[in-house]
XYZ file of C-alpha atoms in Angstrom:
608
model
C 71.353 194.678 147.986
C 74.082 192.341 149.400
C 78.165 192.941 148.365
C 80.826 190.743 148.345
C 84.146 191.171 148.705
C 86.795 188.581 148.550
C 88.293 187.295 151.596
C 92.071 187.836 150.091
C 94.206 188.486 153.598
C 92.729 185.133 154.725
C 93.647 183.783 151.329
C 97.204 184.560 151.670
C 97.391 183.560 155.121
C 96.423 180.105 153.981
C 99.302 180.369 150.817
C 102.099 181.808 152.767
C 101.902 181.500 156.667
C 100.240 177.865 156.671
C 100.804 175.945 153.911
C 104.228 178.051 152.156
C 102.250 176.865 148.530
C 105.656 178.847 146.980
C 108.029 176.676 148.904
C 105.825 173.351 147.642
C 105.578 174.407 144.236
C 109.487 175.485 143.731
C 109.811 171.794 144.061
C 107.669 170.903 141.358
C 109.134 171.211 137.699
C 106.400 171.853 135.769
C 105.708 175.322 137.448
C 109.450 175.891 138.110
C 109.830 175.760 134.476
C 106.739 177.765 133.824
C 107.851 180.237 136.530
C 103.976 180.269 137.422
C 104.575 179.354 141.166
C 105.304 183.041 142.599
C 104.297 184.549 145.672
C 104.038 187.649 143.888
C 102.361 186.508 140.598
C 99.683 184.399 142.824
C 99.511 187.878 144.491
C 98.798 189.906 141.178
C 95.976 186.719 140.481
C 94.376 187.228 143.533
C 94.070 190.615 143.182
C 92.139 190.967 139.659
C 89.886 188.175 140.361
C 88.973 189.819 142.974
C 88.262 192.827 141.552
C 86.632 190.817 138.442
C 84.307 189.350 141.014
C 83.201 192.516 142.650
C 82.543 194.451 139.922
C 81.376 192.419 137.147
C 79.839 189.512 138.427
C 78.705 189.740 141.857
C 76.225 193.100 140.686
C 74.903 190.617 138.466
C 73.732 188.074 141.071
C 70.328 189.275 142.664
C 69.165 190.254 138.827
C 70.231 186.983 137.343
C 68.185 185.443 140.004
C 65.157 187.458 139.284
C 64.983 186.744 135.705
C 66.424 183.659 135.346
C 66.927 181.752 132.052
C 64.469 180.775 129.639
C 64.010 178.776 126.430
C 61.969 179.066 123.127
C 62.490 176.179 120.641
C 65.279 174.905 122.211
C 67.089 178.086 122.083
C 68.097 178.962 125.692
C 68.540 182.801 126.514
C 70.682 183.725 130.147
C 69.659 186.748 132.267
C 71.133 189.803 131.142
C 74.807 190.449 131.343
C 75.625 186.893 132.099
C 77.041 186.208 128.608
C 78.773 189.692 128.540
C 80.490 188.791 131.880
C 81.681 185.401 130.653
C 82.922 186.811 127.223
C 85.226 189.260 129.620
C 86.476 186.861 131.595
C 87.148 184.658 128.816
C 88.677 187.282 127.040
C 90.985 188.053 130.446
C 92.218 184.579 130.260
C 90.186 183.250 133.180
C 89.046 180.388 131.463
C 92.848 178.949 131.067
C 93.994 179.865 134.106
C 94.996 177.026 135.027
C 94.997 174.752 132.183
C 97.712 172.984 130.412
C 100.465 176.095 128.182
C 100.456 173.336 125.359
C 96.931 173.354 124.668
C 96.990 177.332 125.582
C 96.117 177.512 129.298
C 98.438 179.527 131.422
C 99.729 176.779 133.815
C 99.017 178.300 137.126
C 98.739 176.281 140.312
C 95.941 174.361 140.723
C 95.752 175.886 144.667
C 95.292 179.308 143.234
C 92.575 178.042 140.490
C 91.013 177.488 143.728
C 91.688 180.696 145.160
C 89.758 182.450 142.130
C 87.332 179.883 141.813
C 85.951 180.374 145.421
C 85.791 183.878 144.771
C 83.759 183.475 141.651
C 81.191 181.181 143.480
C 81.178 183.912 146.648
C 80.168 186.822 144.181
C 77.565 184.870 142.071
C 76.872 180.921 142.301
C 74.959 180.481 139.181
C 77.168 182.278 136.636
C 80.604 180.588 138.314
C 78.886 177.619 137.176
C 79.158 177.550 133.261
C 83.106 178.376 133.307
C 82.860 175.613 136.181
C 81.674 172.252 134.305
C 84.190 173.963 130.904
C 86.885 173.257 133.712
C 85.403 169.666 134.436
C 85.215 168.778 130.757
C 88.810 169.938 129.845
C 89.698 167.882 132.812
C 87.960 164.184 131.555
C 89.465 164.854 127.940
C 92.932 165.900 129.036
C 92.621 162.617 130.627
C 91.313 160.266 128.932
C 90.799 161.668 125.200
C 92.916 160.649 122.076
C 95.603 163.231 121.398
C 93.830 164.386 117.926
C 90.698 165.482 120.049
C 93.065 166.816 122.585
C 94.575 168.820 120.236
C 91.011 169.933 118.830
C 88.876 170.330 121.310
C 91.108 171.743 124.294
C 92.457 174.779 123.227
C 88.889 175.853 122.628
C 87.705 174.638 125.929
C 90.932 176.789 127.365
C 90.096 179.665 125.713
C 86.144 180.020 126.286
C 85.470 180.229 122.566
C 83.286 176.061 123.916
C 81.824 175.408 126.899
C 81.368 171.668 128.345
C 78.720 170.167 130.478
C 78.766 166.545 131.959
C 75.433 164.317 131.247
C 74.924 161.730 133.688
C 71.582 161.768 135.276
C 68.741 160.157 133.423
C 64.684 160.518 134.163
C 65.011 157.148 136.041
C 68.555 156.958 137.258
C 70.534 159.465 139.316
C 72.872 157.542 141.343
C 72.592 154.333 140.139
C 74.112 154.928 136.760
C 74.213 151.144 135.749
C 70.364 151.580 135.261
C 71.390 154.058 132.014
C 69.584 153.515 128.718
C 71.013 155.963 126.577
C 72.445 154.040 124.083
C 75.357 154.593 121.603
C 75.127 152.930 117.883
C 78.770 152.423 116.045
C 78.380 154.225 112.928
C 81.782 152.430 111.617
C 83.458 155.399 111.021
C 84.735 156.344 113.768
C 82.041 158.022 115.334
C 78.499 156.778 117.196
C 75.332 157.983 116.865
C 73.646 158.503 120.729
C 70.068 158.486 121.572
C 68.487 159.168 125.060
C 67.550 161.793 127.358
C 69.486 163.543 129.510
C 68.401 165.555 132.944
C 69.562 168.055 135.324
C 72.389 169.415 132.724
C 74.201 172.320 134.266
C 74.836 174.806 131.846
C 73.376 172.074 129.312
C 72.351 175.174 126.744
C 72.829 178.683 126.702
C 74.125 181.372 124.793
C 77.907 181.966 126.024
C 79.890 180.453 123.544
C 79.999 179.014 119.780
C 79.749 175.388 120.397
C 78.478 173.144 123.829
C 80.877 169.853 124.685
C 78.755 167.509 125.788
C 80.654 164.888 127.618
C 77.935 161.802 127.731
C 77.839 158.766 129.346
C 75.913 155.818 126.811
C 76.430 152.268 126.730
C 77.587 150.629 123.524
C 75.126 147.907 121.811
C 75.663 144.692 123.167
C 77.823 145.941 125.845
C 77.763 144.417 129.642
C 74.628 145.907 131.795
C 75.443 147.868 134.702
C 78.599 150.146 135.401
C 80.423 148.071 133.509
C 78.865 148.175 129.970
C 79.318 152.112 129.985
C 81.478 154.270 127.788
C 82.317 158.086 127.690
C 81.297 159.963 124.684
C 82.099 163.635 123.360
C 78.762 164.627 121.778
C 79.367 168.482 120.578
C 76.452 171.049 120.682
C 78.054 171.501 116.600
C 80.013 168.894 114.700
C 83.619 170.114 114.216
C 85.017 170.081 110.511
C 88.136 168.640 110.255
C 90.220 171.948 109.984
C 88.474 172.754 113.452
C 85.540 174.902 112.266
C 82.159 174.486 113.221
C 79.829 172.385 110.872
C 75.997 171.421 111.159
C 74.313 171.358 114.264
C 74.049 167.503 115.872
C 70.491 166.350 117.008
C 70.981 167.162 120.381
C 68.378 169.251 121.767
C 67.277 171.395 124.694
C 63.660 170.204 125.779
C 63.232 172.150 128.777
C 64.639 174.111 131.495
C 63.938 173.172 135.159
C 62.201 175.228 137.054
C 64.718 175.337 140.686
C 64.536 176.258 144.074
C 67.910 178.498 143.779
C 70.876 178.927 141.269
C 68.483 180.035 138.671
C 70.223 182.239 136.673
C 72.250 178.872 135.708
C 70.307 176.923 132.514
C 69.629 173.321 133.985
C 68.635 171.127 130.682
C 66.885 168.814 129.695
C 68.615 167.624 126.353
C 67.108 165.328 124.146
C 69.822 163.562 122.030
C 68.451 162.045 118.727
C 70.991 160.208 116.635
C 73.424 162.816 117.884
C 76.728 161.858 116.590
C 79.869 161.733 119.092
C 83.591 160.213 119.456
C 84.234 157.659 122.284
C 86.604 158.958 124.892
C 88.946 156.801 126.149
C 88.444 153.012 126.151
C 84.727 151.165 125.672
C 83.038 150.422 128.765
C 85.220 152.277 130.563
C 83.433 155.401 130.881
C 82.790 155.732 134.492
C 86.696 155.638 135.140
C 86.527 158.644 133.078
C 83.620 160.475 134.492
C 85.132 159.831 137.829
C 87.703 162.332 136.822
C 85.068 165.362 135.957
C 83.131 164.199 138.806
C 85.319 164.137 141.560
C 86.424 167.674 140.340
C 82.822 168.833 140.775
C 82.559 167.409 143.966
C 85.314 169.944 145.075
C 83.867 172.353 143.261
C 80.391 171.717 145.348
C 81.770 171.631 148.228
C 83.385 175.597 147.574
C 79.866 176.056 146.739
C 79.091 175.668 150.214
C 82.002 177.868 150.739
C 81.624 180.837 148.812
C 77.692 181.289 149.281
C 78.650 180.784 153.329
C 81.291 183.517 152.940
C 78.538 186.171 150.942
C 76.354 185.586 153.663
C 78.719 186.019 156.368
C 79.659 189.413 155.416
C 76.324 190.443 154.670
C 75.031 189.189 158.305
C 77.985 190.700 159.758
C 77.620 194.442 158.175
C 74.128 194.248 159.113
C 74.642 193.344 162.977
C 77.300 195.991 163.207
C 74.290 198.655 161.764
C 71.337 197.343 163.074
C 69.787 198.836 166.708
C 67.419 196.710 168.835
C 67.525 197.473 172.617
C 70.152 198.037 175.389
C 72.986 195.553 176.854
C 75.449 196.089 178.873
C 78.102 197.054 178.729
C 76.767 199.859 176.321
C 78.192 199.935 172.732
C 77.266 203.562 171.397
C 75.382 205.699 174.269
C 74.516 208.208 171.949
C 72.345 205.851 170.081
C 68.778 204.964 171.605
C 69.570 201.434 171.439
C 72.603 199.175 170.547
C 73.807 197.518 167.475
C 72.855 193.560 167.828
C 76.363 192.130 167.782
C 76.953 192.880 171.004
C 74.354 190.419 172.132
C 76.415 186.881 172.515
C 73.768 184.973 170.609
C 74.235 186.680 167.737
C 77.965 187.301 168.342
C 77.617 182.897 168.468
C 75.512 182.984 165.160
C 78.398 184.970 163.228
C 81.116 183.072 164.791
C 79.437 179.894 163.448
C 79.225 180.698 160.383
C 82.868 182.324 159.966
C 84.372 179.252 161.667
C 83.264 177.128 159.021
C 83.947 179.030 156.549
C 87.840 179.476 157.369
C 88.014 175.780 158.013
C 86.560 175.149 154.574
C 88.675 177.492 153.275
C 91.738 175.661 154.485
C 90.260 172.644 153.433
C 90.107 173.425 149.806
C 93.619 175.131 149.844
C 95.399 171.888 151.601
C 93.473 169.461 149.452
C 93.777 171.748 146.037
C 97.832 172.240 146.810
C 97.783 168.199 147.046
C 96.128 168.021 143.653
C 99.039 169.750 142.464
C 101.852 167.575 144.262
C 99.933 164.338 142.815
C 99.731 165.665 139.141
C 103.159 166.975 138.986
C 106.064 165.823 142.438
C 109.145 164.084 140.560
C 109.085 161.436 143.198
C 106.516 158.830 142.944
C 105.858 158.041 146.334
C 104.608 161.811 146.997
C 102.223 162.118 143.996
C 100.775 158.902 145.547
C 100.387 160.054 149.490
C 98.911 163.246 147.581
C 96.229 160.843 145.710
C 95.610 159.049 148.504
C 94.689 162.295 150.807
C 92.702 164.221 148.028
C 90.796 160.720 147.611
C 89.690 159.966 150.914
C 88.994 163.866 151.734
C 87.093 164.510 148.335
C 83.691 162.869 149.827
C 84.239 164.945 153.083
C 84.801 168.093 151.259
C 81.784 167.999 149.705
C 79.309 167.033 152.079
C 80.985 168.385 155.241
C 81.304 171.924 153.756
C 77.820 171.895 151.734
C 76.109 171.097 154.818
C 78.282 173.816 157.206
C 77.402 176.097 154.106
C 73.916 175.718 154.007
C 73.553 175.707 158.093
C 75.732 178.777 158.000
C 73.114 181.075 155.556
C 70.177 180.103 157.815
C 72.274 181.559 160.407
C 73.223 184.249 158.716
C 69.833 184.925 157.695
C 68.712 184.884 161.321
C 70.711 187.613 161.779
C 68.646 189.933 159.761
C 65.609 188.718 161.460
C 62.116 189.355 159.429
C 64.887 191.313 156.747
C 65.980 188.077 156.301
C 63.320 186.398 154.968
C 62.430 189.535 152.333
C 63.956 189.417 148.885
C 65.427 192.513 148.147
C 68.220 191.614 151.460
C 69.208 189.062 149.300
C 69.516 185.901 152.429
C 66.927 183.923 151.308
C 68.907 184.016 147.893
C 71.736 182.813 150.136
C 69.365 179.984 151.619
C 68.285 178.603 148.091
C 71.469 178.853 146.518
C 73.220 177.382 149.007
C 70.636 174.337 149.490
C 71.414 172.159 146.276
C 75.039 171.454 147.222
C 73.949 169.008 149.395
C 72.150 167.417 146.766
C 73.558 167.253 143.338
C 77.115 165.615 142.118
C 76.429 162.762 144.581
C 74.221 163.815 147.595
C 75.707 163.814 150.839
C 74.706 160.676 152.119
C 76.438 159.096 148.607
C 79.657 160.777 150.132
C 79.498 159.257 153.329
C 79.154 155.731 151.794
C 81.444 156.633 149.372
C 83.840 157.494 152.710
C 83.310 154.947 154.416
C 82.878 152.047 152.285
C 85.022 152.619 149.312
C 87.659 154.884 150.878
C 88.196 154.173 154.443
C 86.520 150.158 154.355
C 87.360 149.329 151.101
C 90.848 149.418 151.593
C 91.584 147.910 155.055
C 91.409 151.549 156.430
C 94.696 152.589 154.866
C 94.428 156.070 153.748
C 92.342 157.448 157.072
C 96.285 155.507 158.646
C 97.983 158.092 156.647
C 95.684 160.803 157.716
C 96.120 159.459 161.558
C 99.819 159.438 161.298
C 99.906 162.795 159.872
C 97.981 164.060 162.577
C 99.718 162.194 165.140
C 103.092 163.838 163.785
C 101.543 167.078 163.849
C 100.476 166.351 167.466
C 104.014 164.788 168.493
C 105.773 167.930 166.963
C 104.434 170.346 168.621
C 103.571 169.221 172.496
C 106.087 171.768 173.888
C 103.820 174.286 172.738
C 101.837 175.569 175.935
C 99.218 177.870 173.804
C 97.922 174.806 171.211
C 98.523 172.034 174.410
C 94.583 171.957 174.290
C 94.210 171.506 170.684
C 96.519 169.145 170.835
C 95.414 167.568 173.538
C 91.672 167.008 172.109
C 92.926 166.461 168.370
C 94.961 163.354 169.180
C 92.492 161.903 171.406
C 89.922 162.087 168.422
C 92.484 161.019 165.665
C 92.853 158.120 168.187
C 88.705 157.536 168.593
C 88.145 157.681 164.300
C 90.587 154.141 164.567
C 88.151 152.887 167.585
C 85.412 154.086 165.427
C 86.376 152.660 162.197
C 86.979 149.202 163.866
C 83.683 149.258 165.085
C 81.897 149.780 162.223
C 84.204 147.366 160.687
C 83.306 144.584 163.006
C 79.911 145.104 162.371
C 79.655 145.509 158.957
C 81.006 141.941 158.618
C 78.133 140.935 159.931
C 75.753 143.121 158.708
C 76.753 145.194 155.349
C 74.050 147.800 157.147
C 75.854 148.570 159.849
C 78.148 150.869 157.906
C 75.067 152.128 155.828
C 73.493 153.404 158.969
C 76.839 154.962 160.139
C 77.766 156.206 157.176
C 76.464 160.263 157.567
C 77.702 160.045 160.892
C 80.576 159.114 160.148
C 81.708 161.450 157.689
C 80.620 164.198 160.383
C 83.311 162.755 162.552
C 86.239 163.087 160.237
C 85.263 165.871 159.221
C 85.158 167.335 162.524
C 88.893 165.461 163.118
C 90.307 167.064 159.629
C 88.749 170.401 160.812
C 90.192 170.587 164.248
C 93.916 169.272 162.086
C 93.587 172.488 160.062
C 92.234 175.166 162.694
C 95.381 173.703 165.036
C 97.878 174.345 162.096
C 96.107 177.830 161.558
C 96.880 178.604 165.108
C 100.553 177.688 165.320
C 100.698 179.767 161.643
C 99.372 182.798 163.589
C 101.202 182.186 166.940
C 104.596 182.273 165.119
C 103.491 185.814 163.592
C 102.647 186.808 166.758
C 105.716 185.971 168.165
C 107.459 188.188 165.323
C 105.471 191.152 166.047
C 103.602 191.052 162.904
C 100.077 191.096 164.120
C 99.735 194.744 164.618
C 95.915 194.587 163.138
C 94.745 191.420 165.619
C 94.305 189.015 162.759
C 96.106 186.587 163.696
C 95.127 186.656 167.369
C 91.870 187.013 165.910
C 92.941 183.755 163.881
C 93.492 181.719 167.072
C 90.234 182.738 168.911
C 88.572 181.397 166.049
C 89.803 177.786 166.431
C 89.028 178.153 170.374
C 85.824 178.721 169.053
C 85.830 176.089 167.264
C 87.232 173.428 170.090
C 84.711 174.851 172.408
C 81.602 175.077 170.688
C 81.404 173.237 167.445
C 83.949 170.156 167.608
C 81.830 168.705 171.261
C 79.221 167.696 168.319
C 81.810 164.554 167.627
C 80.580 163.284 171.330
C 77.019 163.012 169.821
C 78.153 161.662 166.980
C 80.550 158.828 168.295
C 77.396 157.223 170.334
C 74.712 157.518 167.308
C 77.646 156.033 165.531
C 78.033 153.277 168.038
C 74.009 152.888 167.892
C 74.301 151.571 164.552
C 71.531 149.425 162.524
C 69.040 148.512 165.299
C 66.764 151.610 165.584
C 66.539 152.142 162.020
C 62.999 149.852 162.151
C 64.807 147.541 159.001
C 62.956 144.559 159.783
C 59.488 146.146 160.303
C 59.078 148.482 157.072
C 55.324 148.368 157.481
C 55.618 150.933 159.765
C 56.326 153.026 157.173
C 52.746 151.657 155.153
C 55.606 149.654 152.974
C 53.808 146.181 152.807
C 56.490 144.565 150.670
C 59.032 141.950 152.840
C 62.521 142.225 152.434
C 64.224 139.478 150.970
C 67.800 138.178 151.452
C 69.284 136.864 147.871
């Protein structure tokens, strides 16, 4: 059976050597005044979660995954233990960690949400995701919701008493939401009765909590088609008396669970909603600007998907090529053994280094970008919350699909490491594999992110947030140059920064000409700056660990260990930018546009 244990001395490398998250948030009120900023309290957090994630929910995993979830008349039953496990951590306080004190969360940093978050999706995917989407919902309604539901519906989402879900995704319309027909009737009191079916609900039923938040998207009658006719409803599992207590149950209805690939053990609805009665959130036809919120929360939360299942499988792989025997090399590891243990052969030894590699940068990834969610929501000057927002914008897309695709690459490596063991159940790898698969798909799949990169983020506005991420690289680059033992990061880093401009015009130029030319460059792309951000973050883990080294303090080898792992990375992983600069450069032409009957697709294409 696989273990997991969280990675917490890399954690706190990444809040105190690299980023200094206490120095940052000291110079934000709102934690100041909550005194929830500490070095030591973050300590204390890190330490229980971890220990919650061992011990309650990560023995759960394999089980959960065997049974699965099932339904009977709409009534949705979790594998066993899941609902104890979430009662506990409710109970702990989990749930509020880091929601808003006035509506009863605790008001911890949203960098060390992340911290306990990652470790929750490392020890068992499909159960981190129901407290998951309740953190999604509370974010949309904290948002946009009118300060009576705020006051209703929040402290309950806070305290795990209600779940939420999001409901997007309809039988004929994933991405493009425009094509929606759920529709929303105004009942004239207030309130609007929704009818329409809902798919692929995460956590859509189940049998956690007293009431289910549905947060819906429905267009109005008579309101605008497409994206802009839609509106944001909160449809509740149980209408909600007016003193707050639960009434009759609303016609909205669990018609079947689907039947997945991996996360199992998490309830994926299909819900039925039939007159179900709900309050608009925020303004009519403005619902998407809403959603965005919960979504782009779940992206990062999809992207630490690819994290935490690539982190489970890394230790796994790695315990079991320390332990398993096949063979001699030389030099000899263990001469009293009749053969060696398989890490000392270097394609294994490149297997594990893989994987680990991408998993630190992701790590870093999520802990810079999370940190920046905090300086946007709460830095007293104005011009910092908005460099923040711009950052955590243009790197949300890259988060999720660079690190969802690293995570998923790194389990098939890992399970290569356990050869045929691999591939059998009861290792747990090919758990790993399937888990770890969907993050490429769902909240957006990874080729939405790249178009969402490069055409809303990077195109869309005359290239002016990747110029903020250039300069800050450049900085980083100017800063340091005296520094003989990063010269070659350096050196490589500001070369590339330099090439995503060249890039970027390129595809620019193009794509003036033909919209497709960015289409086709899109996943590419993406790659690229995600490779750039990478090699950013593995260069500021290395000057980090240098300057410990240089105080003694690395009497263990982890931070020397920290700075072979970026050399790893500049040798063997960031070269893959070479490939991608020229398939970037081939753009549109190869990609057989004007010939689709060679794909037995007889219709023409038409220019309107």
């Amino acid at each position: 059976m696989p273990t997991y244990k969280a990675p917490l001395r890399d954690m706190r490398f990444l809040l105190k050597d690299v980023l200094k998250a206490e120095d940052v948030l000291s110079g934000l009120p709102y934690y100041a005044q909550n005194e929830t900023h500490s070095a030591d309290l973050a300590d204390q957090i890190l330490d229980e979660a971890a220990r919650f994630a061992s011990n309650v929910i990560q023995p759960l995993n394999m089980s959960g995954d065997a049974e699965g979830c099932t339904v009977q008349d709409g009534v949705v039953t979790t594998p066993k233990g899941f609902k104890e496990a979430f009662r506990q951590f409710a109970a702990a306080g989990w749930t509020g960690l880091d929601g808003d004190p006035e509506y009863g969360g605790q008001g911890v940093p949203h960098v060390i949400g992340n911290a306990v978050s990652e470790m929750m999706i490392g020890a068992n995917t499909a159960w981190s995701m129901y407290p998951g989407l309740s953190h999604g919902a509370y974010t949309a309604l904290r948002a946009y919701a009118s300060d009576e539901t705020k006051n209703i519906y929040l402290p309950k989402l806070l305290s795990g008493e209600w779940t939420g879900t999001m409901c997007l995704t309809e039988p004929h319309c994933g991405t493009d939401l425009g094509l929606l027909r759920t529709k929303a009737v105004d009942n004239g009191d207030g309130t609007f009765s929704l009818s329409g079916t809902k798919i692929f609900i995460s956590a859509g039923e189940h049998d956690f909590a007293d009431n289910i938040v549905h947060l819906v998207l429905a267009r109005i009658e008579g309101a605008p088609a497409g994206t802009k006719g839609i509106s944001l409803f909160l449809v509740p599992k149980f209408l909600v008396n007016e003193d707050g207590s639960l009434g009759e149950r609303n016609p909205v209805v669990c018609a079947s669970l689907e039947h997945k690939m991996g996360i199992r053990a998490n309830a994926t609805a299909v819900l039925n909603f039939d007159g179900a009665r709900g309050i608009l959130v925020g303004q009519p036809n403005k619902g998407m600007q809403a959603m965005f919120i919960m979504m782009n929360g779940a992206r990062l939360g999809t992207g630490m998907q690819g994290l935490g299942i690539g982190e489970a499988a890394y230790q796994n792989a790695l315990a079991y090529a320390k332990d398993r025997i096949q063979m001699r090399h030389e030099p000899r590891i263990d001469v009293s053994q009749p053969a060696d243990p398989i890490i000392g052969y270097p394609d294994v030894r490149r297997m594990l280094m893989t994987v680990k590699t991408y998993n630190e940068g992701a790590r870093a990834l999520t802990f810079w970008l999370s940190l920046n969610i905090d300086i946007e929501h709460h830095h007293p000057d104005a011009g910092k919350r908005e460099e923040a927002a711009d950052l955590v914008a243009l790197l949300t897309p890259v988060a999720k699909a660079f690190m969802t695709d690293n995570g998923f690459t790194g389990t098939v490596l890992a399970q290569q490491v356990f050869g045929g063991h691999g591939y059998i159940r009861e290792w747990g790898m090919e758990q790993f594999v399937r888990d770890a698969r969907i993050g490429q798909i769902y909240e957006g799949t990874n080729g939405i992110q790249a178009l969402d990169l490069l055409g809303r983020k990077v195109l869309g506005d005359g290239g002016k947030k990747l110029q903020k991420l250039a300069g800050m690289l450049g900085q980083f680059v100017e800063e340091n140059e005296g520094n003989e033992e990063l010269a070659p990061m350096l050196d490589v880093l500001g070369k590339a920064a330099q090439q995503a401009g060249t890039l970027t015009m390129v595809i620019g130029q193009k794509a003036t000409q033909n919209p497709d030319e960015a289409n086709a460059a899109a996943v590419d792309y993406l790659r690229y700056i995600g490779h750039v951000t990478y090699a950013y973050l593995f260069a500021l883990m290395s000057k980090a660990a240098l300057e410990q080294i240089a105080l003694g303090n690395d009497k263990d080898g982890f931070y020397r260990a920290k700075v072979q792992t970026a050399q790893f990375y500049y040798a063997k992983l960031f070269p893959e930018t070479k490939a991608l600069a020229a398939t970037i450069k081939a753009g549109n032409d190869t990609l057989a546009v004007d010939d689709l009957a060679m794909f037995g697709f007889e219709k023409a294409l038409v220019t309107v």
